[in-house]
Coordinates of C-alpha atoms in Angstrom, one line a residue:
Chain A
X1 CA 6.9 4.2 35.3
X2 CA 6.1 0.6 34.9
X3 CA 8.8 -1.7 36.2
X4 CA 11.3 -3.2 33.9
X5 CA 13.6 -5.9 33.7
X6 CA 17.3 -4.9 33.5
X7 CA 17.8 -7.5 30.4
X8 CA 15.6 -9.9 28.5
X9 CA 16.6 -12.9 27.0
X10 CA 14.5 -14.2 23.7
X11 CA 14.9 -18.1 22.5
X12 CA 14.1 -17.4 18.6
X13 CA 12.2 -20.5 17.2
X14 CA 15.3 -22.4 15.0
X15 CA 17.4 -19.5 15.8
X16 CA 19.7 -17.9 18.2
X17 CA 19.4 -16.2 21.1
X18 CA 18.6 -12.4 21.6
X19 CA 19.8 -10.8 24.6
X20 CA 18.9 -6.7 25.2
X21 CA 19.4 -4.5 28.3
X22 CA 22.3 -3.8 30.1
X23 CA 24.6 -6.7 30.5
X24 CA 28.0 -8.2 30.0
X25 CA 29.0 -11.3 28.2
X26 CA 31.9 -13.1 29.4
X27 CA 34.5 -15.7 28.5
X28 CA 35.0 -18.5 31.4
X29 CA 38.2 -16.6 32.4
X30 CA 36.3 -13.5 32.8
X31 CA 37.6 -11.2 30.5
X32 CA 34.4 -9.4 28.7
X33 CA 33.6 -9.9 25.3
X34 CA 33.7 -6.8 23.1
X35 CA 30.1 -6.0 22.2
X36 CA 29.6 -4.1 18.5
X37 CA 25.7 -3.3 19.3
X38 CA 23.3 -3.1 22.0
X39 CA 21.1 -6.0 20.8
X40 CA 23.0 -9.2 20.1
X41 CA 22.1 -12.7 19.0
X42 CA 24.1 -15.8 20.4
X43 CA 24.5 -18.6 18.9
X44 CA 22.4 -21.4 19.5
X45 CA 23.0 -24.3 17.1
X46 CA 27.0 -24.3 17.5
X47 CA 28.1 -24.2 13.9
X48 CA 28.4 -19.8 14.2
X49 CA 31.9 -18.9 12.4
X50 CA 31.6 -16.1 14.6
X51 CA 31.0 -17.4 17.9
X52 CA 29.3 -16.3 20.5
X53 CA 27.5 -14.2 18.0
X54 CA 25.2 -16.1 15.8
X55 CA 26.0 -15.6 11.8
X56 CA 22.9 -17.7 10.4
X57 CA 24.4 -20.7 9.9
X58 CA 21.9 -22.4 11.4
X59 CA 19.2 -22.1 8.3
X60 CA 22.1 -23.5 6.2
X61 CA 22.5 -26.5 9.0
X62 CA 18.3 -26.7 9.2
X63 CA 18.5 -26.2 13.1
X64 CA 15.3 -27.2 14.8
X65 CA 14.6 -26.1 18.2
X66 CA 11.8 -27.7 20.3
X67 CA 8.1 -26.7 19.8
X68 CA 7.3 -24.4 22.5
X69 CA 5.4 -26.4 25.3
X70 CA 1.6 -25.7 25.6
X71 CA 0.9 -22.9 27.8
X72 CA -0.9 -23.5 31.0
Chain B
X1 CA 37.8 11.7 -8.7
X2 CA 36.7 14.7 -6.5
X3 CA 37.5 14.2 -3.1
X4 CA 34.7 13.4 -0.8
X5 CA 34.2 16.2 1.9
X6 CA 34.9 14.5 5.0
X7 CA 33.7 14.7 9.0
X8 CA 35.5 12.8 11.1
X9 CA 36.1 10.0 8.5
X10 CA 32.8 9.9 7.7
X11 CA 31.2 11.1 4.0
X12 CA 29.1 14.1 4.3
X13 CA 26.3 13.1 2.2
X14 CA 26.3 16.2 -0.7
X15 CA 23.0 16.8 -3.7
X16 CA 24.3 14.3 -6.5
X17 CA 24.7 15.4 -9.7
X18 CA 22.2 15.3 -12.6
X19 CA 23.1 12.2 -15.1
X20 CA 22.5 12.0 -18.7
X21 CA 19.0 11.3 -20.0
X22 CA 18.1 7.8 -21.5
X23 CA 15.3 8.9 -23.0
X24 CA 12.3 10.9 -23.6
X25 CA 10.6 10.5 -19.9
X26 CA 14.5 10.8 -18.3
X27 CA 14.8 13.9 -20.6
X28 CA 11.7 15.8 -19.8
X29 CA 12.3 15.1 -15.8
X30 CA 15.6 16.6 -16.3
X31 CA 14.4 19.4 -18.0
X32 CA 11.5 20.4 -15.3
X33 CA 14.0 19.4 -12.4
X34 CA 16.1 22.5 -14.4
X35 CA 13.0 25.0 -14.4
X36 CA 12.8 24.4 -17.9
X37 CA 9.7 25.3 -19.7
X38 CA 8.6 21.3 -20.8
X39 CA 5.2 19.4 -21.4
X40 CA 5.8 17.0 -18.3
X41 CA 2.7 15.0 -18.4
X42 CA 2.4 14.7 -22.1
X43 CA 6.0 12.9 -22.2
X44 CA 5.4 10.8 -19.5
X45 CA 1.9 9.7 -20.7
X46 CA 4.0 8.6 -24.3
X47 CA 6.7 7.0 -22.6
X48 CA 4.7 4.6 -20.5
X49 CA 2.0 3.6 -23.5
X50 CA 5.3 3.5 -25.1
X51 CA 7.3 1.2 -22.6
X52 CA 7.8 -2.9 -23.4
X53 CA 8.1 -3.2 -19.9
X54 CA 8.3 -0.8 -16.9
X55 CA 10.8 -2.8 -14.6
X56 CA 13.7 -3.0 -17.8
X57 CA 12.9 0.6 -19.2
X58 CA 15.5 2.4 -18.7
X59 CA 14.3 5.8 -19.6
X60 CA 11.3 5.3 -17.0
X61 CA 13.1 3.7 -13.9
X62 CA 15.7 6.4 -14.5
X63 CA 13.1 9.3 -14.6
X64 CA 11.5 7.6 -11.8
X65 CA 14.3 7.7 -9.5
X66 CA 15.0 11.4 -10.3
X67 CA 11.8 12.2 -8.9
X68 CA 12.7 10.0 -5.4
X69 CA 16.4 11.4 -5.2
X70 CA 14.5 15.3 -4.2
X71 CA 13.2 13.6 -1.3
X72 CA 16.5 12.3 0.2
X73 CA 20.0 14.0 -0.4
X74 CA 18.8 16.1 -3.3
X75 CA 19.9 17.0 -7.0
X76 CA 22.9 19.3 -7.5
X77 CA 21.2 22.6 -8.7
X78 CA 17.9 21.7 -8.7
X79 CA 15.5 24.2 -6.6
X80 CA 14.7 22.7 -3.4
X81 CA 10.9 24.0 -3.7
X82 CA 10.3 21.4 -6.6
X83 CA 10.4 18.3 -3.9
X84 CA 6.4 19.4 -3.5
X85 CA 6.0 20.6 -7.2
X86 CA 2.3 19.3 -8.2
X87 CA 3.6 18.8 -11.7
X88 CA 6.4 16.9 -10.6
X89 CA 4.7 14.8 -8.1
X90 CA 1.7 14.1 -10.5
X91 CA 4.9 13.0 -13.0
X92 CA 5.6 10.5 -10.0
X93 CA 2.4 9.2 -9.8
X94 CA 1.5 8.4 -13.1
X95 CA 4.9 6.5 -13.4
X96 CA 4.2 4.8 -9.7
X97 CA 1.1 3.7 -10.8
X98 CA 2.3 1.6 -13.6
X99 CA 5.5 0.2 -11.4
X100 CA 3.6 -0.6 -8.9
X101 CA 1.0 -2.2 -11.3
X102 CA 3.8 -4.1 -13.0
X103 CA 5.2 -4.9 -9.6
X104 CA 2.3 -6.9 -8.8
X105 CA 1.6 -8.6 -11.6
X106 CA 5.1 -9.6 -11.8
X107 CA 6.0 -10.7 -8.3
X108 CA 5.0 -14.4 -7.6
X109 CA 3.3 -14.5 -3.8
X110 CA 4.1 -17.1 -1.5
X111 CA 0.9 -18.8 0.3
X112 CA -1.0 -17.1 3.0
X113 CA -0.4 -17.7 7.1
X114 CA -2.5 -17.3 9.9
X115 CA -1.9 -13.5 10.8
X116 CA -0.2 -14.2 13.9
X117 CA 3.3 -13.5 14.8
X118 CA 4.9 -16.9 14.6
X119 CA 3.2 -18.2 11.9
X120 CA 4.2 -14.4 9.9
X121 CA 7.6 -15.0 11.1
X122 CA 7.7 -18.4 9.9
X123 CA 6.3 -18.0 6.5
X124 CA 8.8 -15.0 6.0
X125 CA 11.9 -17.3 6.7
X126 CA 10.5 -20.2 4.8
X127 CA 10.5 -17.9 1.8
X128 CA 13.8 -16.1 1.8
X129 CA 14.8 -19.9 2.7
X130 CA 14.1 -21.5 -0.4
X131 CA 17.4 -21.7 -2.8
X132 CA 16.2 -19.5 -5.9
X133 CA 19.3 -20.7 -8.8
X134 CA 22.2 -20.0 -9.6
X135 CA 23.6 -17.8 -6.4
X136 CA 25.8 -14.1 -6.9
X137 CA 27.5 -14.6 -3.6
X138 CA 28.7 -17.9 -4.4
X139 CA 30.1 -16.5 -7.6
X140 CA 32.1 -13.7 -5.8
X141 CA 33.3 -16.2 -3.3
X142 CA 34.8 -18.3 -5.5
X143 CA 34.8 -16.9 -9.0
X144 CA 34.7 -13.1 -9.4
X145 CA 37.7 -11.0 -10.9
X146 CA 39.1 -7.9 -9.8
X147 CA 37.4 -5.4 -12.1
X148 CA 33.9 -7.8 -11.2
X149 CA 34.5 -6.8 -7.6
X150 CA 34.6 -3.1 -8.3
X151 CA 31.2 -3.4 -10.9
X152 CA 29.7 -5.4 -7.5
X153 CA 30.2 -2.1 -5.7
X154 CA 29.5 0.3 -8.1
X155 CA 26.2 -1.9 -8.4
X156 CA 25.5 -2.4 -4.9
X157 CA 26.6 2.0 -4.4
X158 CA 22.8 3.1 -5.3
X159 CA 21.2 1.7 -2.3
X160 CA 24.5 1.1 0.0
X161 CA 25.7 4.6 0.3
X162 CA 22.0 5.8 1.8
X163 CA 21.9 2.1 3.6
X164 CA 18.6 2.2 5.8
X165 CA 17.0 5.1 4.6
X166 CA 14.0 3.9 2.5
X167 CA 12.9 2.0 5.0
X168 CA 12.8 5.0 7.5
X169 CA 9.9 6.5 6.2
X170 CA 7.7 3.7 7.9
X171 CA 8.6 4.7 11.3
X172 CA 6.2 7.2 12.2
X173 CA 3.8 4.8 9.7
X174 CA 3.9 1.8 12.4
X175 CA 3.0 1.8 16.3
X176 CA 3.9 0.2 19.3
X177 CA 5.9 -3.3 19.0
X178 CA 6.4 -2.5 15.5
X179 CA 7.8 0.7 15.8
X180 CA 10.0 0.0 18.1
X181 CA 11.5 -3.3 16.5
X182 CA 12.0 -1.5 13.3
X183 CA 13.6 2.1 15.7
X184 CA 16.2 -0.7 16.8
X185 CA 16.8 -1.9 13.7
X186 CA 17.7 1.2 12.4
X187 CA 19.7 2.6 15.5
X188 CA 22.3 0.2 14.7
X189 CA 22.4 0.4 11.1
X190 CA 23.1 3.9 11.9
X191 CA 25.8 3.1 13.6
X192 CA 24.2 3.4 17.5
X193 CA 25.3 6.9 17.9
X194 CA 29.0 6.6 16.5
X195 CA 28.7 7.9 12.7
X196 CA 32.0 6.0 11.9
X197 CA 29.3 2.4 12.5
X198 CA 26.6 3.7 10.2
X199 CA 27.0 0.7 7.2
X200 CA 26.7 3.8 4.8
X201 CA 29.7 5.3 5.7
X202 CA 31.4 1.9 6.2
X203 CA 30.5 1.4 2.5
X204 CA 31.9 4.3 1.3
X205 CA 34.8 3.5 3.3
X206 CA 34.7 -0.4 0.8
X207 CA 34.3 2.1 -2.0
X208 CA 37.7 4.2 -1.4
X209 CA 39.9 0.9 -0.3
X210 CA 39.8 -0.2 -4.2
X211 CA 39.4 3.0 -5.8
X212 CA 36.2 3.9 -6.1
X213 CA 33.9 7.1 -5.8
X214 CA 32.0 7.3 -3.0
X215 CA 29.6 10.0 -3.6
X216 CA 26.4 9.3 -4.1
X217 CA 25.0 8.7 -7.2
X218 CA 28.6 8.9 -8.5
X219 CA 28.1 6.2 -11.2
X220 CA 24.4 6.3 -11.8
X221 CA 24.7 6.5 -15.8
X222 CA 26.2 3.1 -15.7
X223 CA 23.4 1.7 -13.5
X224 CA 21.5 -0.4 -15.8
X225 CA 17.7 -0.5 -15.5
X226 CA 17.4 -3.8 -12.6
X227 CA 19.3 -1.8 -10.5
X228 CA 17.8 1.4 -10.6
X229 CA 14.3 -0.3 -10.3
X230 CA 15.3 -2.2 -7.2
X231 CA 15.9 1.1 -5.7
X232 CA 12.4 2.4 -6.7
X233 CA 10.9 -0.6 -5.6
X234 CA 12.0 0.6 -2.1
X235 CA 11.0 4.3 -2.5
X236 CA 8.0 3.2 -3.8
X237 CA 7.1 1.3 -0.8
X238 CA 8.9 3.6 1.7
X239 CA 7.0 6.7 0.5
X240 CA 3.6 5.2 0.5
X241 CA 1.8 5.6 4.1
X242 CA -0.5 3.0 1.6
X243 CA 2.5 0.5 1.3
X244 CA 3.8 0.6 4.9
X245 CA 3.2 -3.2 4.9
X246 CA 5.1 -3.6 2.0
X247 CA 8.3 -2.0 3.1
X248 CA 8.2 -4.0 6.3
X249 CA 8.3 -7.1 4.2
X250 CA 10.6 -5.5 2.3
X251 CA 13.1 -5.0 5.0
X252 CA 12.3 -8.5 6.7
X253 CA 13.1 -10.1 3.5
X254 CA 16.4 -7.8 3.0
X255 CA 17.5 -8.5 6.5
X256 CA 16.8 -12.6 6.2
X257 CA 18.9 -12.8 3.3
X258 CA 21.8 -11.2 4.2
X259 CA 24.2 -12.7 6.6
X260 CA 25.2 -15.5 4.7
X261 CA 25.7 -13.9 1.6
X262 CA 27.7 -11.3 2.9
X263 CA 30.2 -13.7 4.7
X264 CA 30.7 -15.1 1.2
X265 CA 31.0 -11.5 0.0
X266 CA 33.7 -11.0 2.1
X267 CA 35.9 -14.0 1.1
X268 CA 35.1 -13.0 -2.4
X269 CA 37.7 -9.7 -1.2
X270 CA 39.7 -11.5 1.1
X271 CA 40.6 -14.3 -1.8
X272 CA 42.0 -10.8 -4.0
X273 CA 43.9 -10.1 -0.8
X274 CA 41.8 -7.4 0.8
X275 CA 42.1 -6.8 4.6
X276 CA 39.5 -5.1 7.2
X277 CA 39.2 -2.1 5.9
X278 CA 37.2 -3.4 2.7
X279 CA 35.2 -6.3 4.0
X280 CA 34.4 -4.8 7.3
X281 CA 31.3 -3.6 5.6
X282 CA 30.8 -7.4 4.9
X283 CA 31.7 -8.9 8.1
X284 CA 29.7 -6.5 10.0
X285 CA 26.4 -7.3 8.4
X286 CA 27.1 -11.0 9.1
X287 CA 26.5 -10.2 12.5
X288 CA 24.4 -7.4 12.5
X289 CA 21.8 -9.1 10.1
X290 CA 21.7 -11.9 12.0
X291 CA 20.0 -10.2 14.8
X292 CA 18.2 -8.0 12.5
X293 CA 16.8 -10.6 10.8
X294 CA 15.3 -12.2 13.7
X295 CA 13.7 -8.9 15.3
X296 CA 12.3 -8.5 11.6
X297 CA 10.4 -11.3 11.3
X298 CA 8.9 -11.3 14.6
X299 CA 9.0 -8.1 16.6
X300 CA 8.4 -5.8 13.5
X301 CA 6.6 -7.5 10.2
X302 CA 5.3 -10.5 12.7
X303 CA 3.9 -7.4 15.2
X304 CA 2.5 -5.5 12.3
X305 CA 0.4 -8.3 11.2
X306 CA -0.9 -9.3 14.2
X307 CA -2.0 -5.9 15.3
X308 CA -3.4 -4.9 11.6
X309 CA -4.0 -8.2 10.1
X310 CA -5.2 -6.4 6.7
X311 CA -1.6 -5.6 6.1
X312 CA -0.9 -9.4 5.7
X313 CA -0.6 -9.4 2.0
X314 CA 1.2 -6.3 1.3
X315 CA 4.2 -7.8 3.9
X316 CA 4.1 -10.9 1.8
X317 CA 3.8 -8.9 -1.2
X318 CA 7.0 -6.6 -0.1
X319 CA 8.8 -9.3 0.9
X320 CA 8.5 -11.3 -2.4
X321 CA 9.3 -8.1 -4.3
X322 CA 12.1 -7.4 -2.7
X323 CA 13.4 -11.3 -3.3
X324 CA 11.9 -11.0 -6.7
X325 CA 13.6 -7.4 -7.9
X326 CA 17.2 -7.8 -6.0
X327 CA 16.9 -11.3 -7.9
X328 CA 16.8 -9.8 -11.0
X329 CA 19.9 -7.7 -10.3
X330 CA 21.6 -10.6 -9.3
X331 CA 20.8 -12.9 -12.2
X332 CA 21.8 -9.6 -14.3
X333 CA 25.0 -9.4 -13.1
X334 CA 25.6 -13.5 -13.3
X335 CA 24.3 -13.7 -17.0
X336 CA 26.7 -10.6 -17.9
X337 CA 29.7 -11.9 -16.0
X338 CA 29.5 -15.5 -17.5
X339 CA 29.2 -14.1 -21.0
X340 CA 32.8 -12.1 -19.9
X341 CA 30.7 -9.2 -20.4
X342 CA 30.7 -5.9 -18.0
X343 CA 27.5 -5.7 -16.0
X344 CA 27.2 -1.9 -16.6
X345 CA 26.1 0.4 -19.4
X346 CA 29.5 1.5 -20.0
X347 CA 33.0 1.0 -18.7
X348 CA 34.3 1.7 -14.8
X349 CA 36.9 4.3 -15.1

């Protein structure tokens, strides 16, 4: 069996973030997050109503992230 | 109302019950889904010459939808044999053919990307992006009665209570990254193993908090034509091997216009002083669709592309029909409600 990392993290282009695999998300005072799914999406542009989850505010907001750098 | 059988709080989903005819195609479907003695292809073949327009006729879209229903739950006393009935499918077909001819001529296509992942997913949110007039979830935010609420349901009850299923018949359709994005997709919108999630049984759940049916089909004969056809639209695609391109840009386009609607949805209940227990259908696909929507356009309708880049056009093609017929709904339900008219074919009990 090929090995696999334990989580991934994916930076969607003017989006959030999707995080999958086994993990726990945690507020600064360590109490865990409740998690409704096993594939989440945090916010990334810091407008969410529903923090740390991301609600797609940011195609109201026209978020931009950075062009991905050239590879190489 | 009948009471709903129950497991565990959750619906169990029963064959609905035959509605009234609307016509002469509606009326010979019912008849051959009865084992009726009928001339099936005859009255199909004079209904469609007949027809000013496939995607409004009610008679058509309703007969059309029969023929689906036997291949999910199931009609009440029809003979479970007649799902594979060559008369019945040939029916289906001739009526398909027209839809989907209709469909495409109808539908206006956005311009073509490279068929590459990115650029798919890019020219998939740059559609469902643009602001198409006047907007139904800003109208039940802000403006929507009581009685509109329930019609929103009752509307939104012939897709909603089998949530997911139309576009599960592309799954063993699709391969490799594809497959897998659209499997995760549809894990959690059937509830990840806990029945209680699945969003069809948390809509049924919307459906009882303000006094509503939740069986399916419960309220078809007051499901005008748009409604019905936007539900074909997805059979259509979904049972097509053909189309599988079409109901992946069908879901990526339902997905990336979802989350902020349904947070306006929500307040629409909340404003008439509803708690969790009717808008946590709402709320949850706020947050669900938001990450739904992203694995959409990249993992699954972005994948597809790139590994079979002939399906480019259909996945633009789904994608704007599914904008394009839900639209239609939407802008029926507006026009009706600003002219302090019901949106249905009859009054909600």
């Amino acid at each position: 069996m090929p090995e696999l990392p334990p989580v991934t993290v994916t930076a969607c282009p003017n989006g959030p973030i999707l995080v999958r695999g086994d993990f726990e998300l945690r507020t600064p005072d360590g109490r865990v997050v409740a998690q409704h799914r096993r594939t989440v999406a945090l916010c990334r542009c810091g407008k969410s109503t529903i923090k740390p989850w991301c609600d797609g505010t940011h195609k109201i907001i026209g978020f931009v992230t950075e062009p991905e750098p050239p590879a190489g | 109302m009948p009471a709903t059988m129950l497991e565990d709080g959750v619906p169990l989903q029963r064959p609905m019950l035959l509605p009234q005819a609307r016509g002469p195609v509606s009326e010979a479907v019912l008849s051959a889904l009865r084992g009726a003695p009928v001339a099936l292809p005859e009255a199909v073949g004079a209904g469609l010459a007949a027809s000013a327009g496939i995607l409004d006729d009610e008679d058509v879209q309703l007969a059309l939808f029969l023929l689906y229903e036997q291949h999910y739950g199931g009609l009440a006393e029809v003979d479970e044999d007649l799902e594979w009935d060559a008369t019945l499918l040939a029916a289906r077909a001739a009526i398909e053919t027209a839809f989907e001819a209709a469909l495409r001529a109808a539908v206006p296509m956005p311009g073509r990307p490279e068929p590459t992942s990115p650029a798919v997913a890019a020219a998939l949110f740059a559609l469902t992006g643009r602001d198409d007039g006047p907007s139904l979830s800003r109208y039940v935010a802000k403006n929507a009665t009581l009685q509109q609420l329930r019609e929103f349901l009752v509307q939104r009850s012939l897709y909603t209570l089998k949530e997911a299923d139309p576009h599960s018949w592309a799954i063993p359709r699709l391969s490799a990254t594809a497959k897998a994005a659209l499997v995760e997709i549809q894990a959690d919108e059937y509830g990840g193993g806990r029945p209680q999630r699945m969003h069809s049984a948390i809509f049924a759940g919307t459906m009882r908090s303000v006094g509503l049916d939740d069986a399916y089909g419960a309220y078809l004969d007051l499901l005008p034509a748009p409604t019905i056809a936007a539900m074909n639209t997805m059979s259509l695609f979904g049972l097509h091997r053909r189309l599988r391109g079409a109901i992946v840009g069908h879901l990526a386009a339902f997905e990336m216009t979802s989350s902020v609607p349904n947070r306006l949805y929500g307040n629409g209940f909340r404003r008439h002083g509803f708690d969790e227990r009717t808008t946590w259908y709402f709320d949850e696909h706020v947050e669900a669709d938001a990450v739904h929507e992203q694995i959409a356009a990249h993992d699954l309708a972005g994948a597809l592309v790139a590994s079979e880049p002939s399906l480019l056009d259909d996945v633009l093609f789904g994608a704007a029909a599914c904008l394009f017929v839900e639209g239609r709904v939407g802008a029926h339900m507006l026009t009706a409600w600003n002219e302090d008219r019901s949106s249905l074919r009859g009054p909600l009990p």
